[in-house]
Amino acid sequence: GRAPEERAQHSGPPLVSTMGKRTKKAGITGKYGTRYGSSLRKVIKKIEISQHAKYECPFCGKVSVKRSCVGIWDCKACKKRMAGGAYVLSTPAAADVRTTLTRVKRNAKLA
């Protein structure tokens, strides 16, 4: 064998991944190939990215809420299960309802 000093030196190719990028803009919808049309794939891409993302838990504050099935979201950290939107944890309509309820409660306290 070679001496330990020689073995320690690395003279081969760089130790970084030289794997090529698989998709340029298809991303998660690359699995659909050329089917269904680009406009539909773009819409689905937005939806699939949001439904597979992790969200911040409103109870414990950690970014560990994932979708378990349509409208059901589980926090891996505090084990809470909550209802939400089909593709996102909180929908714009739900946010409107929340603000309206807080305004109604605040007005009820004042009156």
CSV table of N, CA and C in Angstrom, one decimal:
chain,number,residue,atom,x,y,z
A,1,GLY,N,0.8,-1.2,0.0
A,1,GLY,CA,0.0,0.0,0.0
A,1,GLY,C,0.8,1.2,0.0
A,2,ARG,N,0.1,2.3,-0.1
A,2,ARG,CA,0.8,3.6,-0.1
A,2,ARG,C,0.9,4.1,1.4
A,3,ALA,N,1.8,5.1,1.5
A,3,ALA,CA,2.0,5.7,2.8
A,3,ALA,C,0.8,6.5,3.2
A,4,PRO,N,0.5,6.7,4.5
A,4,PRO,CA,-0.7,7.4,4.9
A,4,PRO,C,-0.7,8.9,4.4
A,5,GLU,N,0.5,9.5,4.2
A,5,GLU,CA,0.5,10.9,3.8
A,5,GLU,C,0.0,10.9,2.3
A,6,GLU,N,0.3,9.9,1.5
A,6,GLU,CA,-0.1,9.9,0.1
A,6,GLU,C,-1.6,9.6,0.0
A,7,ARG,N,-2.1,8.7,0.9
A,7,ARG,CA,-3.5,8.3,0.9
A,7,ARG,C,-4.4,9.5,1.2
A,8,ALA,N,-4.0,10.4,2.1
A,8,ALA,CA,-4.8,11.5,2.5
A,8,ALA,C,-5.1,12.5,1.4
A,9,GLN,N,-4.2,12.6,0.5
A,9,GLN,CA,-4.4,13.6,-0.6
A,9,GLN,C,-5.4,13.1,-1.6
A,10,HIS,N,-6.3,13.9,-2.0
A,10,HIS,CA,-7.3,13.5,-3.0
A,10,HIS,C,-7.0,14.3,-4.3
A,11,SER,N,-6.8,13.5,-5.4
A,11,SER,CA,-6.5,14.2,-6.6
A,11,SER,C,-7.5,13.9,-7.7
A,12,GLY,N,-8.6,13.2,-7.4
A,12,GLY,CA,-9.6,12.8,-8.3
A,12,GLY,C,-10.5,14.0,-8.7
A,13,PRO,N,-11.7,13.6,-9.2
A,13,PRO,CA,-12.7,14.7,-9.5
A,13,PRO,C,-13.2,15.3,-8.2
A,14,PRO,N,-13.8,16.5,-8.4
A,14,PRO,CA,-14.3,17.2,-7.2
A,14,PRO,C,-15.4,16.4,-6.4
A,15,LEU,N,-15.4,16.5,-5.1
A,15,LEU,CA,-16.3,15.7,-4.3
A,15,LEU,C,-17.7,16.4,-4.2
A,16,VAL,N,-18.2,16.9,-5.3
A,16,VAL,CA,-19.6,17.5,-5.3
A,16,VAL,C,-20.4,16.6,-6.2
A,17,SER,N,-21.7,16.7,-6.0
A,17,SER,CA,-22.6,15.9,-6.9
A,17,SER,C,-22.6,16.5,-8.3
A,18,THR,N,-22.3,15.6,-9.3
A,18,THR,CA,-22.2,16.1,-10.7
A,18,THR,C,-23.5,15.5,-11.4
A,19,MET,N,-24.5,15.2,-10.6
A,19,MET,CA,-25.8,14.7,-11.2
A,19,MET,C,-26.5,15.8,-11.9
A,20,GLY,N,-27.0,15.6,-13.0
A,20,GLY,CA,-27.7,16.6,-13.8
A,20,GLY,C,-29.0,17.0,-13.2
A,21,LYS,N,-29.5,18.2,-13.5
A,21,LYS,CA,-30.9,18.6,-13.0
A,21,LYS,C,-31.9,17.8,-13.8
A,22,ARG,N,-32.9,17.2,-13.1
A,22,ARG,CA,-33.8,16.4,-13.9
A,22,ARG,C,-34.9,17.2,-14.6
A,23,THR,N,-35.4,18.3,-14.0
A,23,THR,CA,-36.4,19.1,-14.7
A,23,THR,C,-36.0,20.6,-14.6
A,24,LYS,N,-36.3,21.3,-15.6
A,24,LYS,CA,-35.9,22.7,-15.6
A,24,LYS,C,-37.1,23.5,-14.9
A,25,LYS,N,-38.3,23.4,-15.4
A,25,LYS,CA,-39.4,24.2,-14.9
A,25,LYS,C,-40.6,23.3,-14.5
A,26,ALA,N,-40.6,22.0,-14.8
A,26,ALA,CA,-41.7,21.2,-14.5
A,26,ALA,C,-41.8,20.9,-13.0
A,27,GLY,N,-40.7,20.7,-12.4
A,27,GLY,CA,-40.7,20.5,-10.9
A,27,GLY,C,-41.5,19.2,-10.6
A,28,ILE,N,-42.4,19.4,-9.6
A,28,ILE,CA,-43.2,18.3,-9.1
A,28,ILE,C,-44.1,17.7,-10.1
A,29,THR,N,-44.5,18.5,-11.2
A,29,THR,CA,-45.4,18.0,-12.2
A,29,THR,C,-44.6,17.3,-13.3
A,30,GLY,N,-43.3,17.1,-13.2
A,30,GLY,CA,-42.6,16.4,-14.2
A,30,GLY,C,-43.1,14.9,-14.4
A,31,LYS,N,-43.7,14.4,-13.3
A,31,LYS,CA,-44.3,13.1,-13.4
A,31,LYS,C,-45.4,12.9,-14.4
A,32,TYR,N,-46.0,14.0,-14.8
A,32,TYR,CA,-47.1,14.0,-15.8
A,32,TYR,C,-46.5,14.0,-17.3
A,33,GLY,N,-45.2,14.3,-17.4
A,33,GLY,CA,-44.6,14.3,-18.7
A,33,GLY,C,-45.2,15.4,-19.6
A,34,THR,N,-45.6,15.0,-20.9
A,34,THR,CA,-46.1,16.0,-21.8
A,34,THR,C,-47.6,16.0,-21.8
A,35,ARG,N,-48.2,15.2,-20.9
A,35,ARG,CA,-49.7,15.1,-20.9
A,35,ARG,C,-50.4,16.3,-20.2
A,36,TYR,N,-51.7,16.4,-20.6
A,36,TYR,CA,-52.6,17.4,-19.9
A,36,TYR,C,-52.4,18.8,-20.2
A,37,GLY,N,-51.4,19.3,-21.0
A,37,GLY,CA,-51.3,20.7,-21.3
A,37,GLY,C,-50.5,21.5,-20.3
A,38,SER,N,-49.8,22.5,-20.8
A,38,SER,CA,-48.9,23.2,-19.9
A,38,SER,C,-49.7,24.1,-18.9
A,39,SER,N,-50.8,24.6,-19.3
A,39,SER,CA,-51.6,25.5,-18.4
A,39,SER,C,-52.1,24.7,-17.2
A,40,LEU,N,-52.7,23.5,-17.4
A,40,LEU,CA,-53.2,22.7,-16.4
A,40,LEU,C,-52.0,22.2,-15.5
A,41,ARG,N,-50.9,21.9,-16.1
A,41,ARG,CA,-49.8,21.4,-15.2
A,41,ARG,C,-49.3,22.5,-14.3
A,42,LYS,N,-49.3,23.8,-14.8
A,42,LYS,CA,-48.9,24.9,-14.0
A,42,LYS,C,-49.8,25.1,-12.8
A,43,VAL,N,-51.1,24.9,-13.0
A,43,VAL,CA,-52.1,25.1,-11.9
A,43,VAL,C,-51.9,24.0,-10.9
A,44,ILE,N,-51.7,22.7,-11.4
A,44,ILE,CA,-51.5,21.6,-10.5
A,44,ILE,C,-50.2,21.7,-9.8
A,45,LYS,N,-49.1,22.3,-10.4
A,45,LYS,CA,-47.8,22.5,-9.7
A,45,LYS,C,-48.0,23.4,-8.5
A,46,LYS,N,-48.7,24.5,-8.6
A,46,LYS,CA,-49.0,25.4,-7.5
A,46,LYS,C,-49.7,24.7,-6.4
A,47,ILE,N,-50.7,23.9,-6.7
A,47,ILE,CA,-51.5,23.2,-5.8
A,47,ILE,C,-50.7,22.1,-5.1
A,48,GLU,N,-49.9,21.3,-5.8
A,48,GLU,CA,-49.2,20.2,-5.2
A,48,GLU,C,-48.0,20.7,-4.4
A,49,ILE,N,-47.4,21.8,-4.7
A,49,ILE,CA,-46.4,22.4,-3.9
A,49,ILE,C,-46.9,22.8,-2.6
A,50,SER,N,-48.1,23.5,-2.6
A,50,SER,CA,-48.7,24.0,-1.3
A,50,SER,C,-49.2,22.8,-0.5
A,51,GLN,N,-49.7,21.8,-1.1
A,51,GLN,CA,-50.3,20.7,-0.3
A,51,GLN,C,-49.2,19.8,0.4
A,52,HIS,N,-48.0,19.8,-0.3
A,52,HIS,CA,-46.9,19.0,0.3
A,52,HIS,C,-46.0,19.8,1.2
A,53,ALA,N,-46.2,21.1,1.3
A,53,ALA,CA,-45.4,21.9,2.1
A,53,ALA,C,-45.7,21.7,3.6
A,54,LYS,N,-44.7,22.1,4.5
A,54,LYS,CA,-44.9,22.1,5.9
A,54,LYS,C,-45.4,23.5,6.3
A,55,TYR,N,-46.3,23.6,7.3
A,55,TYR,CA,-46.8,24.9,7.7
A,55,TYR,C,-46.5,25.1,9.2
A,56,GLU,N,-46.6,26.3,9.7
A,56,GLU,CA,-46.4,26.6,11.1
A,56,GLU,C,-47.6,26.2,11.9
A,57,CYS,N,-47.4,25.5,13.0
A,57,CYS,CA,-48.5,25.1,13.8
A,57,CYS,C,-49.0,26.3,14.6
A,58,PRO,N,-50.3,26.5,14.6
A,58,PRO,CA,-50.9,27.7,15.4
A,58,PRO,C,-50.8,27.4,16.9
A,59,PHE,N,-50.6,26.2,17.3
A,59,PHE,CA,-50.6,25.8,18.7
A,59,PHE,C,-49.2,25.9,19.3
A,60,CYS,N,-48.2,25.2,18.7
A,60,CYS,CA,-46.9,25.2,19.2
A,60,CYS,C,-45.9,26.1,18.5
A,61,GLY,N,-46.2,26.6,17.4
A,61,GLY,CA,-45.4,27.5,16.7
A,61,GLY,C,-44.3,26.9,15.8
A,62,LYS,N,-44.2,25.6,15.8
A,62,LYS,CA,-43.2,24.9,15.0
A,62,LYS,C,-43.6,24.7,13.6
A,63,VAL,N,-42.7,24.7,12.6
A,63,VAL,CA,-43.1,24.4,11.2
A,63,VAL,C,-43.1,22.9,11.0
A,64,SER,N,-44.2,22.3,11.5
A,64,SER,CA,-44.3,20.8,11.4
A,64,SER,C,-45.7,20.3,11.1
A,65,VAL,N,-46.5,21.2,10.5
A,65,VAL,CA,-47.8,20.7,10.2
A,65,VAL,C,-47.8,20.2,8.7
A,66,LYS,N,-48.3,19.0,8.5
A,66,LYS,CA,-48.4,18.4,7.2
A,66,LYS,C,-49.8,17.9,7.0
A,67,ARG,N,-50.2,17.9,5.7
A,67,ARG,CA,-51.5,17.4,5.3
A,67,ARG,C,-51.5,15.8,5.4
A,68,SER,N,-52.5,15.3,6.1
A,68,SER,CA,-52.6,13.8,6.2
A,68,SER,C,-53.6,13.3,5.1
A,69,CYS,N,-54.7,14.1,4.9
A,69,CYS,CA,-55.6,13.8,3.8
A,69,CYS,C,-56.4,15.1,3.5
A,70,VAL,N,-57.4,15.1,2.7
A,70,VAL,CA,-58.0,16.3,2.2
A,70,VAL,C,-58.6,17.0,3.4
A,71,GLY,N,-58.1,18.2,3.7
A,71,GLY,CA,-58.7,19.1,4.8
A,71,GLY,C,-58.2,18.7,6.2
A,72,ILE,N,-57.4,17.7,6.4
A,72,ILE,CA,-57.0,17.3,7.7
A,72,ILE,C,-55.5,17.5,7.8
A,73,TRP,N,-55.1,18.3,8.8
A,73,TRP,CA,-53.7,18.6,8.9
A,73,TRP,C,-53.2,18.2,10.3
A,74,ASP,N,-52.0,17.5,10.4
A,74,ASP,CA,-51.4,17.0,11.6
A,74,ASP,C,-50.1,17.7,11.9
A,75,CYS,N,-49.9,18.1,13.2
A,75,CYS,CA,-48.7,18.6,13.6
A,75,CYS,C,-47.9,17.5,14.2
A,76,LYS,N,-46.7,17.3,13.7
A,76,LYS,CA,-45.8,16.2,14.1
A,76,LYS,C,-45.2,16.5,15.5
A,77,ALA,N,-45.1,17.8,15.8
A,77,ALA,CA,-44.4,18.2,17.1
A,77,ALA,C,-45.4,18.1,18.3
A,78,CYS,N,-46.5,18.7,18.2
A,78,CYS,CA,-47.4,18.6,19.4
A,78,CYS,C,-48.6,17.7,19.2
A,79,LYS,N,-48.6,16.9,18.1
A,79,LYS,CA,-49.6,15.8,17.8
A,79,LYS,C,-51.0,16.4,17.7
A,80,LYS,N,-51.2,17.7,17.5
A,80,LYS,CA,-52.5,18.2,17.3
A,80,LYS,C,-53.0,17.9,15.9
A,81,ARG,N,-54.3,17.7,15.7
A,81,ARG,CA,-54.9,17.5,14.4
A,81,ARG,C,-55.9,18.6,14.2
A,82,MET,N,-55.9,19.2,13.0
A,82,MET,CA,-56.8,20.4,12.8
A,82,MET,C,-57.4,20.3,11.4
A,83,ALA,N,-58.5,20.9,11.3
A,83,ALA,CA,-59.2,21.0,10.0
A,83,ALA,C,-58.7,22.3,9.3
A,84,GLY,N,-58.6,22.2,8.0
A,84,GLY,CA,-58.1,23.3,7.2
A,84,GLY,C,-58.6,23.2,5.8
A,85,GLY,N,-57.9,23.9,4.9
A,85,GLY,CA,-58.3,23.8,3.5
A,85,GLY,C,-57.8,22.5,2.9
A,86,ALA,N,-58.3,22.2,1.7
A,86,ALA,CA,-57.9,21.0,1.0
A,86,ALA,C,-56.4,21.0,0.6
A,87,TYR,N,-55.9,22.2,0.2
A,87,TYR,CA,-54.5,22.2,-0.3
A,87,TYR,C,-53.6,23.1,0.6
A,88,VAL,N,-54.2,24.0,1.4
A,88,VAL,CA,-53.4,24.9,2.3
A,88,VAL,C,-54.0,24.8,3.7
A,89,LEU,N,-53.2,25.0,4.7
A,89,LEU,CA,-53.7,24.9,6.1
A,89,LEU,C,-54.8,25.9,6.4
A,90,SER,N,-54.6,27.2,6.0
A,90,SER,CA,-55.6,28.2,6.2
A,90,SER,C,-56.0,28.9,4.9
A,91,THR,N,-57.2,28.8,4.6
A,91,THR,CA,-57.7,29.4,3.3
A,91,THR,C,-58.0,30.9,3.5
A,92,PRO,N,-58.1,31.7,2.5
A,92,PRO,CA,-58.4,33.1,2.6
A,92,PRO,C,-59.8,33.3,3.2
A,93,ALA,N,-60.8,32.4,2.9
A,93,ALA,CA,-62.1,32.5,3.4
A,93,ALA,C,-62.1,32.3,4.9
A,94,ALA,N,-61.3,31.3,5.4
A,94,ALA,CA,-61.2,31.1,6.8
A,94,ALA,C,-60.6,32.2,7.6
A,95,ALA,N,-59.6,32.9,6.9
A,95,ALA,CA,-59.0,34.1,7.5
A,95,ALA,C,-60.0,35.2,7.7
A,96,ASP,N,-60.9,35.4,6.7
A,96,ASP,CA,-61.9,36.4,6.7
A,96,ASP,C,-62.9,36.1,7.9
A,97,VAL,N,-63.3,34.9,8.0
A,97,VAL,CA,-64.2,34.5,9.1
A,97,VAL,C,-63.6,34.7,10.4
A,98,ARG,N,-62.3,34.4,10.6
A,98,ARG,CA,-61.6,34.6,11.8
A,98,ARG,C,-61.6,36.1,12.2
A,99,THR,N,-61.3,37.0,11.3
A,99,THR,CA,-61.2,38.4,11.6
A,99,THR,C,-62.6,38.9,11.9
A,100,THR,N,-63.6,38.4,11.2
A,100,THR,CA,-65.0,38.9,11.5
A,100,THR,C,-65.4,38.5,12.9
A,101,LEU,N,-65.1,37.2,13.3
A,101,LEU,CA,-65.5,36.7,14.6
A,101,LEU,C,-64.8,37.5,15.7
A,102,THR,N,-63.5,37.9,15.5
A,102,THR,CA,-62.8,38.6,16.5
A,102,THR,C,-63.4,40.1,16.6
A,103,ARG,N,-63.8,40.6,15.5
A,103,ARG,CA,-64.4,42.0,15.5
A,103,ARG,C,-65.7,41.9,16.2
A,104,VAL,N,-66.5,40.9,15.9
A,104,VAL,CA,-67.9,40.7,16.6
A,104,VAL,C,-67.7,40.6,18.1
A,105,LYS,N,-66.7,39.7,18.5
A,105,LYS,CA,-66.4,39.5,19.9
A,105,LYS,C,-66.0,40.8,20.6
A,106,ARG,N,-65.1,41.6,19.9
A,106,ARG,CA,-64.6,42.8,20.5
A,106,ARG,C,-65.8,43.8,20.7
A,107,ASN,N,-66.7,43.9,19.7
A,107,ASN,CA,-67.8,44.8,19.7
A,107,ASN,C,-68.8,44.4,20.8
A,108,ALA,N,-68.9,43.1,21.0
A,108,ALA,CA,-69.8,42.6,22.1
A,108,ALA,C,-69.3,43.0,23.5
A,109,LYS,N,-68.0,43.0,23.6
A,109,LYS,CA,-67.4,43.3,24.9
A,109,LYS,C,-67.6,44.8,25.2
A,110,LEU,N,-67.5,45.7,24.2
A,110,LEU,CA,-67.6,47.1,24.3
A,110,LEU,C,-69.1,47.5,24.6
A,111,ALA,N,-70.0,46.8,24.0
A,111,ALA,CA,-71.4,47.2,24.2
A,111,ALA,C,-72.0,46.7,25.5
